[in-house]
Amino acid sequence: MCCRRNKIYTVFPSTTATALTTLMTATKPEEHKILGYTTYVDKVGVINALKYTMPETSEVDLLKKL
């Protein structure tokens, strides 16, 4: 029986939004700039990084604007 153990690392900050964005984009937080649950983007203002929506709306097409 063979077992393989590898170390696993997380990102900082280790929030869900930051970690999932890192996994989906294969980039570090300092590259993708998602450092928490909400992020300010010049084009659209504050967005919710988990839903990619603005807090005051449930518009799902926000990624198209970015």
MMTF fields as JSON, N, C-alpha, C and O atoms, coordinates in Angstrom:
{
  "mmtfVersion": "1.0.0",
  "mmtfProducer": "UNKNOWN",
  "numBonds": 263,
  "numAtoms": 264,
  "numGroups": 66,
  "numChains": 1,
  "numModels": 1,
  "chainsPerModel": [1],
  "groupsPerChain": [66],
  "chainIdList": ["A"],
  "bondAtomList": [4, 2, 8, 6, 12, 10, 16, 14, 20, 18, 24, 22, 28, 26, 32, 30, 36, 34, 40, 38, 44, 42, 48, 46, 52, 50, 56, 54, 60, 58, 64, 62, 68, 66, 72, 70, 76, 74, 80, 78, 84, 82, 88, 86, 92, 90, 96, 94, 100, 98, 104, 102, 108, 106, 112, 110, 116, 114, 120, 118, 124, 122, 128, 126, 132, 130, 136, 134, 140, 138, 144, 142, 148, 146, 152, 150, 156, 154, 160, 158, 164, 162, 168, 166, 172, 170, 176, 174, 180, 178, 184, 182, 188, 186, 192, 190, 196, 194, 200, 198, 204, 202, 208, 206, 212, 210, 216, 214, 220, 218, 224, 222, 228, 226, 232, 230, 236, 234, 240, 238, 244, 242, 248, 246, 252, 250, 256, 254, 260, 258],
  "bondOrderList": [1, 1, 1, 1, 1, 1, 1, 1, 1, 1, 1, 1, 1, 1, 1, 1, 1, 1, 1, 1, 1, 1, 1, 1, 1, 1, 1, 1, 1, 1, 1, 1, 1, 1, 1, 1, 1, 1, 1, 1, 1, 1, 1, 1, 1, 1, 1, 1, 1, 1, 1, 1, 1, 1, 1, 1, 1, 1, 1, 1, 1, 1, 1, 1, 1],
  "groupList": [{"groupName": "MET", "atomNameList": ["N", "CA", "C", "O"], "elementList": ["N", "C", "C", "O"], "formalChargeList": [0, 0, 0, 0], "bondAtomList": [1, 0, 2, 1, 3, 2], "bondOrderList": [1, 1, 2], "singleLetterCode": "M", "chemCompType": "L-PEPTIDE LINKING"}, {"groupName": "CYS", "atomNameList": ["N", "CA", "C", "O"], "elementList": ["N", "C", "C", "O"], "formalChargeList": [0, 0, 0, 0], "bondAtomList": [1, 0, 2, 1, 3, 2], "bondOrderList": [1, 1, 2], "singleLetterCode": "C", "chemCompType": "L-PEPTIDE LINKING"}, {"groupName": "ARG", "atomNameList": ["N", "CA", "C", "O"], "elementList": ["N", "C", "C", "O"], "formalChargeList": [0, 0, 0, 0], "bondAtomList": [1, 0, 2, 1, 3, 2], "bondOrderList": [1, 1, 2], "singleLetterCode": "R", "chemCompType": "L-PEPTIDE LINKING"}, {"groupName": "ASN", "atomNameList": ["N", "CA", "C", "O"], "elementList": ["N", "C", "C", "O"], "formalChargeList": [0, 0, 0, 0], "bondAtomList": [1, 0, 2, 1, 3, 2], "bondOrderList": [1, 1, 2], "singleLetterCode": "N", "chemCompType": "L-PEPTIDE LINKING"}, {"groupName": "LYS", "atomNameList": ["N", "CA", "C", "O"], "elementList": ["N", "C", "C", "O"], "formalChargeList": [0, 0, 0, 0], "bondAtomList": [1, 0, 2, 1, 3, 2], "bondOrderList": [1, 1, 2], "singleLetterCode": "K", "chemCompType": "L-PEPTIDE LINKING"}, {"groupName": "ILE", "atomNameList": ["N", "CA", "C", "O"], "elementList": ["N", "C", "C", "O"], "formalChargeList": [0, 0, 0, 0], "bondAtomList": [1, 0, 2, 1, 3, 2], "bondOrderList": [1, 1, 2], "singleLetterCode": "I", "chemCompType": "L-PEPTIDE LINKING"}, {"groupName": "TYR", "atomNameList": ["N", "CA", "C", "O"], "elementList": ["N", "C", "C", "O"], "formalChargeList": [0, 0, 0, 0], "bondAtomList": [1, 0, 2, 1, 3, 2], "bondOrderList": [1, 1, 2], "singleLetterCode": "Y", "chemCompType": "L-PEPTIDE LINKING"}, {"groupName": "THR", "atomNameList": ["N", "CA", "C", "O"], "elementList": ["N", "C", "C", "O"], "formalChargeList": [0, 0, 0, 0], "bondAtomList": [1, 0, 2, 1, 3, 2], "bondOrderList": [1, 1, 2], "singleLetterCode": "T", "chemCompType": "L-PEPTIDE LINKING"}, {"groupName": "VAL", "atomNameList": ["N", "CA", "C", "O"], "elementList": ["N", "C", "C", "O"], "formalChargeList": [0, 0, 0, 0], "bondAtomList": [1, 0, 2, 1, 3, 2], "bondOrderList": [1, 1, 2], "singleLetterCode": "V", "chemCompType": "L-PEPTIDE LINKING"}, {"groupName": "PHE", "atomNameList": ["N", "CA", "C", "O"], "elementList": ["N", "C", "C", "O"], "formalChargeList": [0, 0, 0, 0], "bondAtomList": [1, 0, 2, 1, 3, 2], "bondOrderList": [1, 1, 2], "singleLetterCode": "F", "chemCompType": "L-PEPTIDE LINKING"}, {"groupName": "PRO", "atomNameList": ["N", "CA", "C", "O"], "elementList": ["N", "C", "C", "O"], "formalChargeList": [0, 0, 0, 0], "bondAtomList": [1, 0, 2, 1, 3, 2], "bondOrderList": [1, 1, 2], "singleLetterCode": "P", "chemCompType": "L-PEPTIDE LINKING"}, {"groupName": "SER", "atomNameList": ["N", "CA", "C", "O"], "elementList": ["N", "C", "C", "O"], "formalChargeList": [0, 0, 0, 0], "bondAtomList": [1, 0, 2, 1, 3, 2], "bondOrderList": [1, 1, 2], "singleLetterCode": "S", "chemCompType": "L-PEPTIDE LINKING"}, {"groupName": "ALA", "atomNameList": ["N", "CA", "C", "O"], "elementList": ["N", "C", "C", "O"], "formalChargeList": [0, 0, 0, 0], "bondAtomList": [1, 0, 2, 1, 3, 2], "bondOrderList": [1, 1, 2], "singleLetterCode": "A", "chemCompType": "L-PEPTIDE LINKING"}, {"groupName": "LEU", "atomNameList": ["N", "CA", "C", "O"], "elementList": ["N", "C", "C", "O"], "formalChargeList": [0, 0, 0, 0], "bondAtomList": [1, 0, 2, 1, 3, 2], "bondOrderList": [1, 1, 2], "singleLetterCode": "L", "chemCompType": "L-PEPTIDE LINKING"}, {"groupName": "GLU", "atomNameList": ["N", "CA", "C", "O"], "elementList": ["N", "C", "C", "O"], "formalChargeList": [0, 0, 0, 0], "bondAtomList": [1, 0, 2, 1, 3, 2], "bondOrderList": [1, 1, 2], "singleLetterCode": "E", "chemCompType": "L-PEPTIDE LINKING"}, {"groupName": "HIS", "atomNameList": ["N", "CA", "C", "O"], "elementList": ["N", "C", "C", "O"], "formalChargeList": [0, 0, 0, 0], "bondAtomList": [1, 0, 2, 1, 3, 2], "bondOrderList": [1, 1, 2], "singleLetterCode": "H", "chemCompType": "L-PEPTIDE LINKING"}, {"groupName": "GLY", "atomNameList": ["N", "CA", "C", "O"], "elementList": ["N", "C", "C", "O"], "formalChargeList": [0, 0, 0, 0], "bondAtomList": [1, 0, 2, 1, 3, 2], "bondOrderList": [1, 1, 2], "singleLetterCode": "G", "chemCompType": "PEPTIDE LINKING"}, {"groupName": "ASP", "atomNameList": ["N", "CA", "C", "O"], "elementList": ["N", "C", "C", "O"], "formalChargeList": [0, 0, 0, 0], "bondAtomList": [1, 0, 2, 1, 3, 2], "bondOrderList": [1, 1, 2], "singleLetterCode": "D", "chemCompType": "L-PEPTIDE LINKING"}],
  "groupTypeList": [0, 1, 1, 2, 2, 3, 4, 5, 6, 7, 8, 9, 10, 11, 7, 7, 12, 7, 12, 13, 7, 7, 13, 0, 7, 12, 7, 4, 10, 14, 14, 15, 4, 5, 13, 16, 6, 7, 7, 6, 8, 17, 4, 8, 16, 8, 5, 3, 12, 13, 4, 6, 7, 0, 10, 14, 7, 11, 14, 8, 17, 13, 13, 4, 4, 13],
  "groupIdList": [1, 2, 3, 4, 5, 6, 7, 8, 9, 10, 11, 12, 13, 14, 15, 16, 17, 18, 19, 20, 21, 22, 23, 24, 25, 26, 27, 28, 29, 30, 31, 32, 33, 34, 35, 36, 37, 38, 39, 40, 41, 42, 43, 44, 45, 46, 47, 48, 49, 50, 51, 52, 53, 54, 55, 56, 57, 58, 59, 60, 61, 62, 63, 64, 65, 66],
  "secStructList": [7, 7, 7, 7, 7, 7, 7, 7, 7, 7, 7, 1, 1, 7, 7, 2, 2, 2, 2, 2, 2, 2, 2, 2, 2, 6, 7, 7, 2, 2, 2, 2, 7, 7, 7, 1, 1, 3, 3, 3, 3, 6, 6, 6, 3, 3, 3, 3, 6, 6, 6, 6, 5, 7, 6, 6, 7, 7, 7, 6, 6, 2, 2, 2, 2, 7],
  "xCoordList": [0.848, 0.0, 0.889, 1.831, 0.591, 1.415, 0.594, -0.531, 1.155, 0.501, 1.417, 2.634, 0.835, 1.615, 1.121, -0.074, 2.022, 1.657, 2.37, 3.583, 1.608, 2.161, 1.694, 0.637, 2.474, 2.061, 1.004, 1.023, 0.088, -0.927, -0.784, -0.535, -0.94, -0.788, -2.067, -2.853, -2.267, -3.381, -2.82, -1.609, -3.701, -3.297, -3.602, -4.311, -3.075, -3.395, -3.933, -3.294, -5.076, -5.921, -6.635, -6.981, -6.849, -7.412, -8.936, -9.542, -9.558, -11.013, -11.469, -10.679, -12.729, -13.266, -13.112, -12.698, -13.439, -13.365, -11.948, -11.742, -10.98, -9.587, -9.091, -8.454, -9.384, -8.91, -9.548, -8.851, -10.864, -11.533, -11.071, -10.91, -10.856, -10.366, -8.971, -8.646, -8.141, -6.803, -6.884, -6.155, -7.767, -7.926, -8.454, -7.989, -9.424, -10.05, -9.15, -9.24, -8.276, -7.451, -5.995, -5.234, -5.604, -4.209, -3.241, -2.115, -3.704, -2.849, -2.846, -3.752, -1.843, -1.735, -2.669, -3.029, -3.067, -3.952, -3.426, -4.208, -2.115, -1.586, -1.707, -1.57, -1.963, -2.173, -3.65, -3.991, -4.541, -5.964, -6.696, -7.811, -6.122, -6.618, -7.901, -8.481, -8.363, -9.527, -8.997, -8.506, -9.096, -8.504, -9.538, -9.178, -10.799, -11.846, -13.177, -13.224, -14.252, -15.577, -16.096, -16.879, -15.668, -16.03, -14.759, -13.756, -14.814, -13.663, -14.133, -15.225, -13.318, -13.652, -13.013, -11.807, -13.839, -13.37, -13.746, -14.906, -12.785, -13.025, -14.238, -15.025, -14.402, -15.479, -16.873, -17.805, -17.031, -18.377, -18.571, -19.711, -17.525, -17.646, -17.392, -16.554, -18.12, -17.926, -18.663, -19.832, -17.97, -18.614, -18.46, -17.516, -19.391, -19.326, -18.546, -19.004, -17.368, -16.477, -16.996, -16.594, -17.866, -18.396, -19.474, -19.578, -20.268, -21.351, -21.023, -21.727, -19.971, -19.633, -20.833, -21.214, -21.417, -22.523, -22.232, -21.381, -22.939, -22.852, -23.803, -24.857, -23.463, -24.298, -25.747, -26.64, -26.001, -27.367, -28.201, -29.369, -27.637, -28.374, -27.99, -26.986, -28.766, -28.414, -28.025, -28.088, -27.621, -27.251, -26.084, -25.006, -26.288, -25.277, -24.322, -23.27, -24.667, -23.842, -22.698, -22.131, -22.352, -21.307, -19.963, -19.191, -19.665, -18.388, -18.235, -17.116, -19.336, -19.275, -18.812, -18.156, -19.15, -18.756, -17.284, -16.676, -16.705, -15.309, -14.422, -13.198],
  "yCoordList": [-1.176, 0.0, 1.232, 1.333, 2.13, 3.328, 4.572, 4.726, 5.422, 6.698, 7.834, 7.769, 8.839, 9.998, 11.195, 11.492, 11.871, 13.054, 14.261, 14.254, 15.265, 16.526, 17.627, 17.525, 18.659, 19.806, 20.578, 20.636, 21.166, 22.01, 23.407, 23.569, 24.389, 25.774, 26.536, 26.129, 27.63, 28.518, 29.89, 30.108, 30.793, 32.162, 33.062, 32.663, 34.253, 35.237, 36.471, 36.98, 36.97, 36.457, 35.182, 35.034, 34.284, 32.972, 32.982, 32.065, 34.003, 34.066, 33.226, 32.92, 32.86, 32.048, 32.746, 32.124, 34.021, 34.757, 34.776, 34.557, 35.032, 35.092, 33.718, 33.586, 32.702, 31.349, 30.798, 30.219, 30.969, 30.451, 31.17, 30.545, 32.481, 33.222, 32.757, 32.657, 32.471, 31.952, 30.601, 30.361, 29.719, 28.407, 28.523, 27.815, 29.415, 29.54, 30.227, 29.945, 31.132, 31.89, 31.445, 31.854, 30.612, 30.158, 31.33, 31.285, 32.38, 33.538, 33.852, 33.446, 34.564, 34.953, 36.126, 36.87, 36.299, 37.41, 38.776, 39.631, 38.987, 40.283, 40.484, 41.604, 39.407, 39.521, 39.703, 40.557, 38.906, 39.014, 40.076, 40.448, 40.57, 41.71, 41.452, 42.4, 40.207, 39.901, 39.558, 38.452, 40.507, 40.33, 40.18, 40.119, 40.121, 39.967, 39.727, 39.451, 39.833, 39.554, 40.678, 40.434, 41.905, 43.01, 43.675, 43.738, 44.165, 44.777, 45.998, 45.993, 47.042, 48.235, 48.148, 47.94, 48.309, 48.308, 49.658, 50.063, 50.355, 51.698, 51.778, 52.719, 50.819, 50.874, 50.773, 51.401, 49.985, 49.708, 50.013, 50.008, 50.274, 50.532, 49.273, 48.449, 49.122, 47.982, 46.764, 46.852, 45.619, 44.376, 43.307, 43.336, 42.371, 41.207, 40.14, 39.642, 39.785, 38.873, 37.441, 36.704, 37.031, 35.669, 35.549, 34.521, 36.586, 36.548, 37.352, 37.241, 38.156, 39.087, 39.956, 40.106, 40.525, 41.463, 42.694, 42.662, 43.775, 44.956, 44.753, 44.143, 45.249, 45.01, 45.439, 44.795, 46.513, 47.029, 46.361, 46.71, 45.426, 44.758, 43.284, 42.881, 42.503, 41.089, 40.821, 39.684, 41.879, 41.746, 40.779, 41.012, 39.712, 38.673, 38.957, 38.325, 39.876, 40.175, 41.132, 41.721, 41.301, 42.24, 41.881, 42.777, 40.603, 40.201, 40.716, 40.965, 40.878, 41.41, 42.866, 43.312, 43.612, 45.017, 45.164, 46.188, 44.154, 44.225, 43.939, 43.95],
  "zCoordList": [0.0, 0.0, 0.0, 0.785, -0.854, -0.989, -0.683, -1.158, 0.089, 0.405, -0.002, 0.177, -0.532, -0.924, -0.14, -0.134, 0.512, 1.28, 0.708, 0.495, 0.472, 0.01, 0.94, 1.564, 1.025, 1.822, 1.051, -0.178, 1.796, 1.182, 1.77, 2.965, 0.937, 1.356, 1.05, 0.195, 1.743, 1.442, 1.119, 1.158, 0.806, 0.491, 1.679, 2.602, 1.652, 2.681, 1.994, 1.073, 2.403, 3.476, 3.034, 1.862, 3.953, 3.614, 3.665, 4.221, 3.094, 3.004, 1.818, 0.924, 1.813, 0.728, -0.617, -1.595, -0.672, -1.939, -2.49, -3.684, -1.637, -2.073, -2.51, -3.555, -1.712, -2.019, -3.292, -4.125, -3.458, -4.655, -5.914, -6.962, -5.819, -6.981, -7.357, -8.54, -6.357, -6.621, -7.329, -8.291, -6.857, -7.494, -8.921, -9.814, -9.139, -10.459, -11.481, -12.676, -11.016, -11.955, -11.978, -12.855, -11.024, -10.898, -10.764, -11.257, -10.086, -9.827, -8.34, -7.612, -7.895, -6.49, -6.203, -7.116, -4.924, -4.578, -5.028, -5.443, -4.952, -5.381, -6.893, -7.387, -7.618, -9.062, -9.402, -10.22, -8.781, -9.119, -8.309, -8.675, -7.239, -6.447, -5.658, -5.131, -5.558, -4.726, -3.344, -3.117, -2.422, -1.098, 0.006, 1.181, -0.345, 0.655, -0.037, -1.236, 0.721, 0.169, -0.712, -1.63, -0.443, -1.316, -1.811, -1.101, -3.024, -3.668, -4.436, -5.003, -4.459, -5.23, -6.61, -6.741, -7.628, -9.01, -9.613, -9.543, -10.2, -10.736, -11.661, -11.558, -12.554, -13.552, -12.955, -13.457, -11.88, -11.365, -9.891, -9.425, -9.143, -7.705, -6.896, -7.265, -5.785, -4.887, -5.428, -5.804, -5.466, -5.899, -4.828, -4.038, -4.809, -3.932, -4.684, -5.713, -4.176, -4.896, -4.983, -5.884, -4.085, -4.166, -5.234, -5.903, -5.392, -6.373, -7.624, -8.629, -7.58, -8.655, -8.996, -10.157, -7.943, -8.089, -7.25, -6.361, -7.535, -6.691, -5.523, -5.7, -4.319, -3.14, -3.301, -2.751, -4.04, -4.14, -5.232, -5.407, -5.956, -7.025, -7.072, -6.485, -7.75, -7.919, -9.37, -9.84, -10.075, -11.479, -11.638, -11.091, -12.372, -12.515, -13.677, -13.776, -14.536, -15.704, -15.394, -16.315, -14.146, -13.761, -14.377, -14.72, -14.524, -15.111, -16.541, -16.99, -17.254, -18.616, -18.609, -19.551, -17.546, -17.443, -17.107, -17.42, -16.475, -16.07, -17.245, -17.112]
}
